[in-house]
PDB file of C-alpha atoms in Angstrom:
ATOM      1  CA  MET A   1      91.504  91.174 113.659  1.00 69.00           C
ATOM      2  CA  LEU A   2      94.533  92.539 115.710  1.00 74.00           C
ATOM      3  CA  THR A   3      96.708  89.345 115.111  1.00 87.00           C
ATOM      4  CA  ASP A   4      96.264  89.992 111.141  1.00 87.00           C
ATOM      5  CA  PHE A   5      96.926  93.342 111.349  1.00 90.00           C
ATOM      6  CA  ALA A   6     100.743  92.342 113.390  1.00 92.00           C
ATOM      7  CA  MET A   7     100.958  89.666 110.896  1.00 93.00           C
ATOM      8  CA  TYR A   8     101.238  91.627 107.894  1.00 94.00           C
ATOM      9  CA  THR A   9     103.476  94.478 109.924  1.00 95.00           C
ATOM     10  CA  ALA A  10     105.947  91.868 110.162  1.00 94.00           C
ATOM     11  CA  LEU A  11     105.676  90.501 106.430  1.00 92.00           C
ATOM     12  CA  GLY A  12     105.896  94.246 105.129  1.00 92.00           C
ATOM     13  CA  ILE A  13     109.222  94.302 107.696  1.00 93.00           C
ATOM     14  CA  ALA A  14     110.911  91.661 106.039  1.00 90.00           C
ATOM     15  CA  LEU A  15     109.832  92.564 102.854  1.00 88.00           C
ATOM     16  CA  GLY A  16     110.940  96.159 103.172  1.00 86.00           C
ATOM     17  CA  ALA A  17     114.752  95.181 104.883  1.00 88.00           C
ATOM     18  CA  MET A  18     114.599  93.362 101.234  1.00 85.00           C
ATOM     19  CA  GLY A  19     113.279  95.861  99.100  1.00 79.00           C
ATOM     20  CA  GLY A  20     115.659  98.526 100.193  1.00 80.00           C
ATOM     21  CA  LEU A  21     118.797  96.093 100.003  1.00 84.00           C
ATOM     22  CA  PHE A  22     118.165  95.644  96.211  1.00 78.00           C
ATOM     23  CA  GLY A  23     115.913  99.017  95.412  1.00 69.00           C
ATOM     24  CA  ILE A  24     112.691  97.441  94.270  1.00 69.00           C
ATOM     25  CA  GLY A  25     110.666  98.515  97.337  1.00 63.00           C
ATOM     26  CA  GLY A  26     110.037  95.140  98.337  1.00 71.00           C
ATOM     27  CA  GLY A  27     107.001  94.750  95.859  1.00 75.00           C
ATOM     28  CA  LEU A  28     108.928  91.997  94.188  1.00 77.00           C
ATOM     29  CA  ILE A  29     108.961  89.401  96.501  1.00 79.00           C
ATOM     30  CA  ALA A  30     105.297  90.305  97.940  1.00 86.00           C
ATOM     31  CA  ILE A  31     103.880  89.828  94.738  1.00 84.00           C
ATOM     32  CA  PRO A  32     105.027  85.204  94.613  1.00 83.00           C
ATOM     33  CA  VAL A  33     104.533  85.629  98.620  1.00 85.00           C
ATOM     34  CA  LEU A  34     100.622  86.999  98.508  1.00 89.00           C
ATOM     35  CA  GLY A  35      99.670  84.489  95.726  1.00 84.00           C
ATOM     36  CA  LEU A  36     101.627  81.403  97.328  1.00 82.00           C
ATOM     37  CA  TRP A  37     100.884  82.156 101.046  1.00 86.00           C
ATOM     38  CA  PHE A  38      97.511  84.054 100.961  1.00 89.00           C
ATOM     39  CA  GLY A  39      95.996  83.010  97.687  1.00 87.00           C
ATOM     40  CA  LEU A  40      95.470  86.404  95.855  1.00 89.00           C
ATOM     41  CA  ASP A  41      95.266  86.277  92.325  1.00 86.00           C
ATOM     42  CA  GLN A  42      97.648  87.864  90.275  1.00 81.00           C
ATOM     43  CA  GLN A  43      96.507  90.845  89.745  1.00 85.00           C
ATOM     44  CA  ILE A  44      95.323  91.327  93.454  1.00 91.00           C
ATOM     45  CA  ALA A  45      98.430  90.165  94.636  1.00 90.00           C
ATOM     46  CA  GLN A  46     100.383  93.074  92.129  1.00 86.00           C
ATOM     47  CA  GLY A  47      98.165  95.510  93.593  1.00 91.00           C
ATOM     48  CA  THR A  48      98.236  94.789  97.014  1.00 94.00           C
ATOM     49  CA  ALA A  49     102.118  94.679  96.447  1.00 91.00           C
ATOM     50  CA  LEU A  50     102.002  98.275  95.246  1.00 90.00           C
ATOM     51  CA  VAL A  51     100.607  99.251  98.372  1.00 93.00           C
ATOM     52  CA  MET A  52     103.378  98.499 100.402  1.00 90.00           C
ATOM     53  CA  SER A  53     106.048  99.392  97.363  1.00 86.00           C
ATOM     54  CA  VAL A  54     104.778 103.221  97.415  1.00 88.00           C
ATOM     55  CA  PRO A  55     105.520 104.642  99.867  1.00 88.00           C
ATOM     56  CA  ASN A  56     108.870 101.954 100.551  1.00 83.00           C
ATOM     57  CA  VAL A  57     110.093 103.195  97.155  1.00 82.00           C
ATOM     58  CA  PHE A  58     109.891 107.277  98.373  1.00 88.00           C
ATOM     59  CA  LEU A  59     111.380 106.241 101.510  1.00 84.00           C
ATOM     60  CA  ALA A  60     114.617 104.234  99.776  1.00 82.00           C
ATOM     61  CA  LEU A  61     114.747 107.040  97.318  1.00 85.00           C
ATOM     62  CA  TYR A  62     115.180 109.721  99.883  1.00 86.00           C
ATOM     63  CA  ARG A  63     118.206 106.864 101.905  1.00 82.00           C
ATOM     64  CA  TYR A  64     119.727 106.216  98.646  1.00 82.00           C
ATOM     65  CA  HIS A  65     119.958 110.154  97.596  1.00 84.00           C
ATOM     66  CA  GLN A  66     121.587 110.978 101.255  1.00 83.00           C
ATOM     67  CA  ARG A  67     123.994 108.229 100.914  1.00 79.00           C
ATOM     68  CA  ASN A  68     125.201 108.928  97.245  1.00 78.00           C
ATOM     69  CA  LYS A  69     123.819 111.928  95.286  1.00 81.00           C
ATOM     70  CA  ILE A  70     120.988 110.987  92.501  1.00 82.00           C
ATOM     71  CA  ASP A  71     121.917 112.896  89.180  1.00 82.00           C
ATOM     72  CA  LEU A  72     119.150 114.612  88.311  1.00 82.00           C
ATOM     73  CA  ARG A  73     119.959 115.366  84.387  1.00 84.00           C
ATOM     74  CA  GLN A  74     120.407 111.173  84.674  1.00 84.00           C
ATOM     75  CA  ALA A  75     116.892 110.562  86.636  1.00 87.00           C
ATOM     76  CA  LEU A  76     114.453 113.317  85.207  1.00 89.00           C
ATOM     77  CA  PRO A  77     114.469 111.886  81.611  1.00 89.00           C
ATOM     78  CA  LEU A  78     113.557 108.190  83.648  1.00 87.00           C
ATOM     79  CA  VAL A  79     111.153 109.187  85.516  1.00 87.00           C
ATOM     80  CA  LEU A  80     109.049 111.643  83.162  1.00 89.00           C
ATOM     81  CA  MET A  81     108.892 108.196  80.826  1.00 89.00           C
ATOM     82  CA  SER A  82     108.769 105.605  83.420  1.00 85.00           C
ATOM     83  CA  PHE A  83     105.378 107.836  84.875  1.00 84.00           C
ATOM     84  CA  CYS A  84     103.987 108.692  81.437  1.00 85.00           C
ATOM     85  CA  PHE A  85     104.015 104.256  80.185  1.00 88.00           C
ATOM     86  CA  ALA A  86     103.828 102.808  83.240  1.00 82.00           C
ATOM     87  CA  TRP A  87      99.455 103.454  82.764  1.00 82.00           C
ATOM     88  CA  LEU A  88     100.301 102.129  79.666  1.00 85.00           C
ATOM     89  CA  GLY A  89     101.345  98.612  80.893  1.00 83.00           C
ATOM     90  CA  ALA A  90      98.856  98.462  84.065  1.00 81.00           C
ATOM     91  CA  MET A  91      96.117  99.173  81.698  1.00 83.00           C
ATOM     92  CA  LEU A  92      97.164  95.996  80.488  1.00 81.00           C
ATOM     93  CA  ALA A  93      97.614  94.114  83.165  1.00 78.00           C
ATOM     94  CA  VAL A  94      94.031  95.083  84.111  1.00 76.00           C
ATOM     95  CA  GLY A  95      92.503  93.065  81.201  1.00 78.00           C
ATOM     96  CA  VAL A  96      94.394  90.297  81.337  1.00 77.00           C
ATOM     97  CA  ASP A  97      93.928  86.427  82.304  1.00 78.00           C
ATOM     98  CA  ALA A  98      95.733  85.978  85.952  1.00 70.00           C
ATOM     99  CA  ARG A  99      97.574  83.006  84.525  1.00 78.00           C
ATOM    100  CA  VAL A 100      98.683  84.886  81.595  1.00 82.00           C
ATOM    101  CA  ILE A 101     100.242  87.596  83.797  1.00 78.00           C
ATOM    102  CA  ARG A 102     101.545  85.401  86.434  1.00 75.00           C
ATOM    103  CA  TRP A 103     103.774  83.216  83.659  1.00 85.00           C
ATOM    104  CA  GLY A 104     104.643  85.817  81.744  1.00 83.00           C
ATOM    105  CA  PHE A 105     106.104  87.442  85.546  1.00 79.00           C
ATOM    106  CA  ILE A 106     107.943  84.372  85.736  1.00 84.00           C
ATOM    107  CA  ALA A 107     109.640  84.684  82.049  1.00 88.00           C
ATOM    108  CA  PHE A 108     110.203  88.170  82.963  1.00 81.00           C
ATOM    109  CA  LEU A 109     111.959  87.492  85.996  1.00 83.00           C
ATOM    110  CA  LEU A 110     114.383  84.271  84.625  1.00 88.00           C
ATOM    111  CA  ALA A 111     115.379  87.198  81.528  1.00 86.00           C
ATOM    112  CA  ILE A 112     116.384  89.762  84.202  1.00 81.00           C
ATOM    113  CA  THR A 113     117.887  86.812  86.340  1.00 85.00           C
ATOM    114  CA  LEU A 114     119.883  85.358  83.086  1.00 87.00           C
ATOM    115  CA  TYR A 115     120.835  88.914  82.088  1.00 81.00           C
ATOM    116  CA  ASN A 116     122.460  89.680  85.327  1.00 77.00           C
ATOM    117  CA  LEU A 117     124.329  86.159  85.485  1.00 82.00           C
ATOM    118  CA  ILE A 118     126.011  86.841  82.279  1.00 81.00           C
ATOM    119  CA  LYS A 119     127.056  90.302  83.502  1.00 74.00           C
ATOM    120  CA  LEU A 120     128.088  89.180  86.792  1.00 72.00           C
ATOM    121  CA  TYR A 121     130.913  86.671  84.956  1.00 74.00           C
ATOM    122  CA  ARG A 122     132.019  88.439  82.016  1.00 69.00           C
ATOM    123  CA  LEU A 123     134.706  90.434  82.300  1.00 52.00           C
ATOM    124  CA  PRO A 124     134.216  93.668  85.152  1.00 55.00           C
ATOM    125  CA  VAL A 125     133.875  96.872  83.478  1.00 53.00           C
ATOM    126  CA  LYS A 126     134.950 100.131  85.935  1.00 55.00           C
ATOM    127  CA  PRO A 127     131.492 101.298  86.953  1.00 51.00           C
ATOM    128  CA  VAL A 128     131.048 105.302  86.948  1.00 50.00           C
ATOM    129  CA  ALA A 129     129.305 107.417  89.211  1.00 49.00           C
ATOM    130  CA  ARG A 130     127.817 109.064  85.956  1.00 52.00           C
ATOM    131  CA  SER A 131     127.365 107.237  82.402  1.00 51.00           C
ATOM    132  CA  GLY A 132     128.550 109.301  79.281  1.00 55.00           C
ATOM    133  CA  ARG A 133     125.040 108.608  77.496  1.00 61.00           C
ATOM    134  CA  GLY A 134     122.743 111.320  76.843  1.00 64.00           C
ATOM    135  CA  TRP A 135     119.246 112.006  78.284  1.00 68.00           C
ATOM    136  CA  PRO A 136     117.194 110.629  75.461  1.00 82.00           C
ATOM    137  CA  TRP A 137     118.484 106.610  76.783  1.00 86.00           C
ATOM    138  CA  PHE A 138     117.666 107.287  80.027  1.00 88.00           C
ATOM    139  CA  GLY A 139     113.795 108.425  78.532  1.00 88.00           C
ATOM    140  CA  VAL A 140     113.752 105.193  75.998  1.00 90.00           C
ATOM    141  CA  LEU A 141     115.002 103.200  79.159  1.00 90.00           C
ATOM    142  CA  GLY A 142     112.146 104.876  81.259  1.00 88.00           C
ATOM    143  CA  ALA A 143     109.787 104.119  78.505  1.00 90.00           C
ATOM    144  CA  VAL A 144     110.703 100.229  78.751  1.00 89.00           C
ATOM    145  CA  ALA A 145     110.854  99.798  82.418  1.00 86.00           C
ATOM    146  CA  GLY A 146     107.699 102.140  82.901  1.00 84.00           C
ATOM    147  CA  THR A 147     105.410  99.401  80.500  1.00 87.00           C
ATOM    148  CA  THR A 148     107.361  96.875  82.293  1.00 84.00           C
ATOM    149  CA  GLY A 149     106.328  97.665  85.684  1.00 78.00           C
ATOM    150  CA  GLY A 150     103.107  98.458  85.059  1.00 80.00           C
ATOM    151  CA  LEU A 151     102.423  95.526  83.797  1.00 80.00           C
ATOM    152  CA  PHE A 152     104.075  93.195  86.336  1.00 76.00           C
ATOM    153  CA  GLY A 153     103.219  95.369  88.946  1.00 69.00           C
ATOM    154  CA  VAL A 154     107.282  96.483  90.371  1.00 67.00           C
ATOM    155  CA  GLY A 155     107.861  99.857  89.292  1.00 59.00           C
ATOM    156  CA  GLY A 156     110.043  98.705  86.601  1.00 73.00           C
ATOM    157  CA  ALA A 157     113.677  99.271  89.034  1.00 74.00           C
ATOM    158  CA  VAL A 158     114.121  95.372  88.146  1.00 76.00           C
ATOM    159  CA  VAL A 159     114.333  96.247  84.381  1.00 79.00           C
ATOM    160  CA  ALA A 160     116.389  99.361  84.942  1.00 83.00           C
ATOM    161  CA  ALA A 161     119.092  98.510  87.177  1.00 80.00           C
ATOM    162  CA  PRO A 162     120.854  96.092  84.802  1.00 80.00           C
ATOM    163  CA  VAL A 163     121.089  97.616  81.793  1.00 84.00           C
ATOM    164  CA  LEU A 164     122.074 101.114  84.008  1.00 86.00           C
ATOM    165  CA  THR A 165     124.680  98.977  85.485  1.00 81.00           C
ATOM    166  CA  SER A 166     125.790  96.556  81.828  1.00 78.00           C
ATOM    167  CA  VAL A 167     124.544  99.511  79.425  1.00 81.00           C
ATOM    168  CA  PHE A 168     125.539 103.048  81.144  1.00 83.00           C
ATOM    169  CA  GLY A 169     127.907 101.812  83.101  1.00 79.00           C
ATOM    170  CA  THR A 170     126.466 102.943  86.636  1.00 80.00           C
ATOM    171  CA  SER A 171     128.119 101.120  89.877  1.00 78.00           C
ATOM    172  CA  GLN A 172     125.325  98.950  91.232  1.00 76.00           C
ATOM    173  CA  VAL A 173     124.409 101.077  93.828  1.00 80.00           C
ATOM    174  CA  VAL A 174     124.250 103.811  91.621  1.00 83.00           C
ATOM    175  CA  ALA A 175     122.101 101.816  89.459  1.00 84.00           C
ATOM    176  CA  GLN A 176     119.491 101.137  92.097  1.00 80.00           C
ATOM    177  CA  GLY A 177     119.628 104.377  93.329  1.00 85.00           C
ATOM    178  CA  LEU A 178     118.337 105.954  89.877  1.00 87.00           C
ATOM    179  CA  SER A 179     115.902 102.736  89.824  1.00 85.00           C
ATOM    180  CA  LEU A 180     114.134 103.964  92.471  1.00 84.00           C
ATOM    181  CA  ALA A 181     113.736 107.464  90.660  1.00 87.00           C
ATOM    182  CA  LEU A 182     112.394 105.501  87.938  1.00 85.00           C
ATOM    183  CA  ALA A 183     110.105 103.765  90.052  1.00 82.00           C
ATOM    184  CA  ALA A 184     108.536 106.396  92.266  1.00 84.00           C
ATOM    185  CA  PRO A 185     106.454 108.218  89.851  1.00 83.00           C
ATOM    186  CA  SER A 186     105.510 104.811  87.883  1.00 81.00           C
ATOM    187  CA  THR A 187     104.532 102.498  91.278  1.00 84.00           C
ATOM    188  CA  ALA A 188     102.028 105.602  92.503  1.00 87.00           C
ATOM    189  CA  VAL A 189     100.348 105.676  88.940  1.00 85.00           C
ATOM    190  CA  THR A 190      99.904 101.897  88.372  1.00 84.00           C
ATOM    191  CA  LEU A 191      98.817 101.675  92.098  1.00 90.00           C
ATOM    192  CA  LEU A 192      96.397 104.216  90.918  1.00 90.00           C
ATOM    193  CA  THR A 193      95.397 101.868  87.990  1.00 88.00           C
ATOM    194  CA  TYR A 194      94.895  99.157  90.062  1.00 88.00           C
ATOM    195  CA  ALA A 195      92.666 100.267  92.894  1.00 93.00           C
ATOM    196  CA  VAL A 196      90.612 101.863  90.066  1.00 92.00           C
ATOM    197  CA  HIS A 197      89.819  98.216  89.169  1.00 90.00           C
ATOM    198  CA  ASP A 198      89.305  97.323  92.490  1.00 92.00           C
ATOM    199  CA  GLU A 199      92.535  95.231  92.335  1.00 91.00           C
ATOM    200  CA  VAL A 200      93.978  95.917  95.252  1.00 94.00           C
ATOM    201  CA  ASN A 201      93.741  94.373  98.965  1.00 95.00           C
ATOM    202  CA  TRP A 202      93.813  97.519 101.349  1.00 96.00           C
ATOM    203  CA  ILE A 203      93.546  95.901 104.800  1.00 94.00           C
ATOM    204  CA  MET A 204      96.742  93.534 103.671  1.00 94.00           C
ATOM    205  CA  GLY A 205      98.652  96.466 101.796  1.00 93.00           C
ATOM    206  CA  LEU A 206      98.515  99.318 104.375  1.00 95.00           C
ATOM    207  CA  PRO A 207     100.126  96.640 107.912  1.00 95.00           C
ATOM    208  CA  MET A 208     102.455  95.638 105.363  1.00 94.00           C
ATOM    209  CA  ALA A 209     103.486  99.308 103.932  1.00 93.00           C
ATOM    210  CA  VAL A 210     103.561 100.331 107.398  1.00 94.00           C
ATOM    211  CA  GLY A 211     105.934  97.545 108.195  1.00 93.00           C
ATOM    212  CA  GLY A 212     108.259  98.206 105.158  1.00 88.00           C
ATOM    213  CA  LEU A 213     108.590 101.764 106.362  1.00 89.00           C
ATOM    214  CA  LEU A 214     109.781 100.850 109.774  1.00 90.00           C
ATOM    215  CA  SER A 215     112.731  98.176 107.728  1.00 89.00           C
ATOM    216  CA  ILE A 216     113.810 100.150 104.245  1.00 84.00           C
ATOM    217  CA  SER A 217     116.526 101.834 105.818  1.00 84.00           C
ATOM    218  CA  TRP A 218     118.252  99.213 107.354  1.00 87.00           C
ATOM    219  CA  GLY A 219     117.918  96.988 103.470  1.00 85.00           C
ATOM    220  CA  VAL A 220     119.487 100.545 102.323  1.00 82.00           C
ATOM    221  CA  ARG A 221     122.600 100.904 104.678  1.00 86.00           C
ATOM    222  CA  LEU A 222     123.399  97.023 104.149  1.00 88.00           C
ATOM    223  CA  ALA A 223     123.363  97.625 100.283  1.00 83.00           C
ATOM    224  CA  HIS A 224     126.206 100.064 100.735  1.00 81.00           C
ATOM    225  CA  ALA A 225     127.771  98.073 103.351  1.00 86.00           C
ATOM    226  CA  LEU A 226     128.384  95.086 100.620  1.00 85.00           C
ATOM    227  CA  PRO A 227     130.899  94.456  98.356  1.00 86.00           C
ATOM    228  CA  GLU A 228     129.632  95.124  94.802  1.00 76.00           C
ATOM    229  CA  ARG A 229     129.991  91.329  93.295  1.00 81.00           C
ATOM    230  CA  MET A 230     128.592  90.219  96.273  1.00 86.00           C
ATOM    231  CA  LEU A 231     125.437  92.271  96.054  1.00 83.00           C
ATOM    232  CA  ARG A 232     125.104  91.190  92.183  1.00 80.00           C
ATOM    233  CA  GLY A 233     125.016  87.856  93.521  1.00 85.00           C
ATOM    234  CA  LEU A 234     122.496  88.476  95.750  1.00 86.00           C
ATOM    235  CA  TYR A 235     120.132  89.942  92.959  1.00 82.00           C
ATOM    236  CA  CYS A 236     120.664  87.021  91.242  1.00 85.00           C
ATOM    237  CA  ALA A 237     119.635  84.685  93.891  1.00 87.00           C
ATOM    238  CA  PHE A 238     116.493  86.420  95.089  1.00 83.00           C
ATOM    239  CA  LEU A 239     115.276  87.052  91.608  1.00 83.00           C
ATOM    240  CA  LEU A 240     115.568  83.263  91.249  1.00 87.00           C
ATOM    241  CA  LEU A 241     113.913  82.977  94.459  1.00 84.00           C
ATOM    242  CA  CYS A 242     110.822  85.047  93.452  1.00 80.00           C
ATOM    243  CA  ALA A 243     110.427  83.082  89.961  1.00 82.00           C
ATOM    244  CA  GLY A 244     110.670  79.862  92.075  1.00 84.00           C
ATOM    245  CA  LEU A 245     108.005  81.113  94.428  1.00 78.00           C
ATOM    246  CA  LEU A 246     105.847  82.098  91.298  1.00 75.00           C
ATOM    247  CA  ALA A 247     105.854  78.730  89.839  1.00 81.00           C
ATOM    248  CA  ILE A 248     104.805  76.935  92.561  1.00 79.00           C
ATOM    249  CA  LYS A 249     101.750  78.768  92.580  1.00 64.00           C
ATOM    250  CA  ALA A 250     101.295  78.510  88.953  1.00 61.00           C
TER     251      ALA A 250
END
């Protein structure tokens, strides 16, 4: 039992550092790892990853806000719409076959990776600290990201970050901070929905959460130290790794 706790905590430390680096709380990489190495089906893997993600997202959000103040006028519509629509996505997820969800998640990751790669190699646009787009557009993004995050158990940050950089014109670090603001309430309501439907392994998830809380600040510091282009390139490689691990399990 103690050995298992130590193993899950160590896993949480590794995943938490990556979550802080990419502004996603660590759940995205946790899902394929839990499915491939521990044999969990897709819904339980997503629910268990959320146990780690929820506290990690809130801590990462705090750290990002310390280093780069998050604009509440941008964050609030993202947060409110994401919170409402995450519940809808989570309710859809718990009623769908695990294999369908897994392949849908793989396709989703590949699409996000392709989008990021196109954005990485096209003519650069000077990033801004605050987007000129109005709050209704942030609300629309929050609704889409919340639904997707609830469906796949990743909080919606993976959707929001590339859209914020390419469509809204923010820097990668600003986008990741806003994405964490969006993800914080949506991951919480998604976890609650999965837990009510008994799609969570708490014995694994709680020590992973402890490990993630110990390491996520390291990733946040590294994210602010890396060059913009390198951070985006690493993000693409990270998404491809997650898709590849899921495909092996599928």
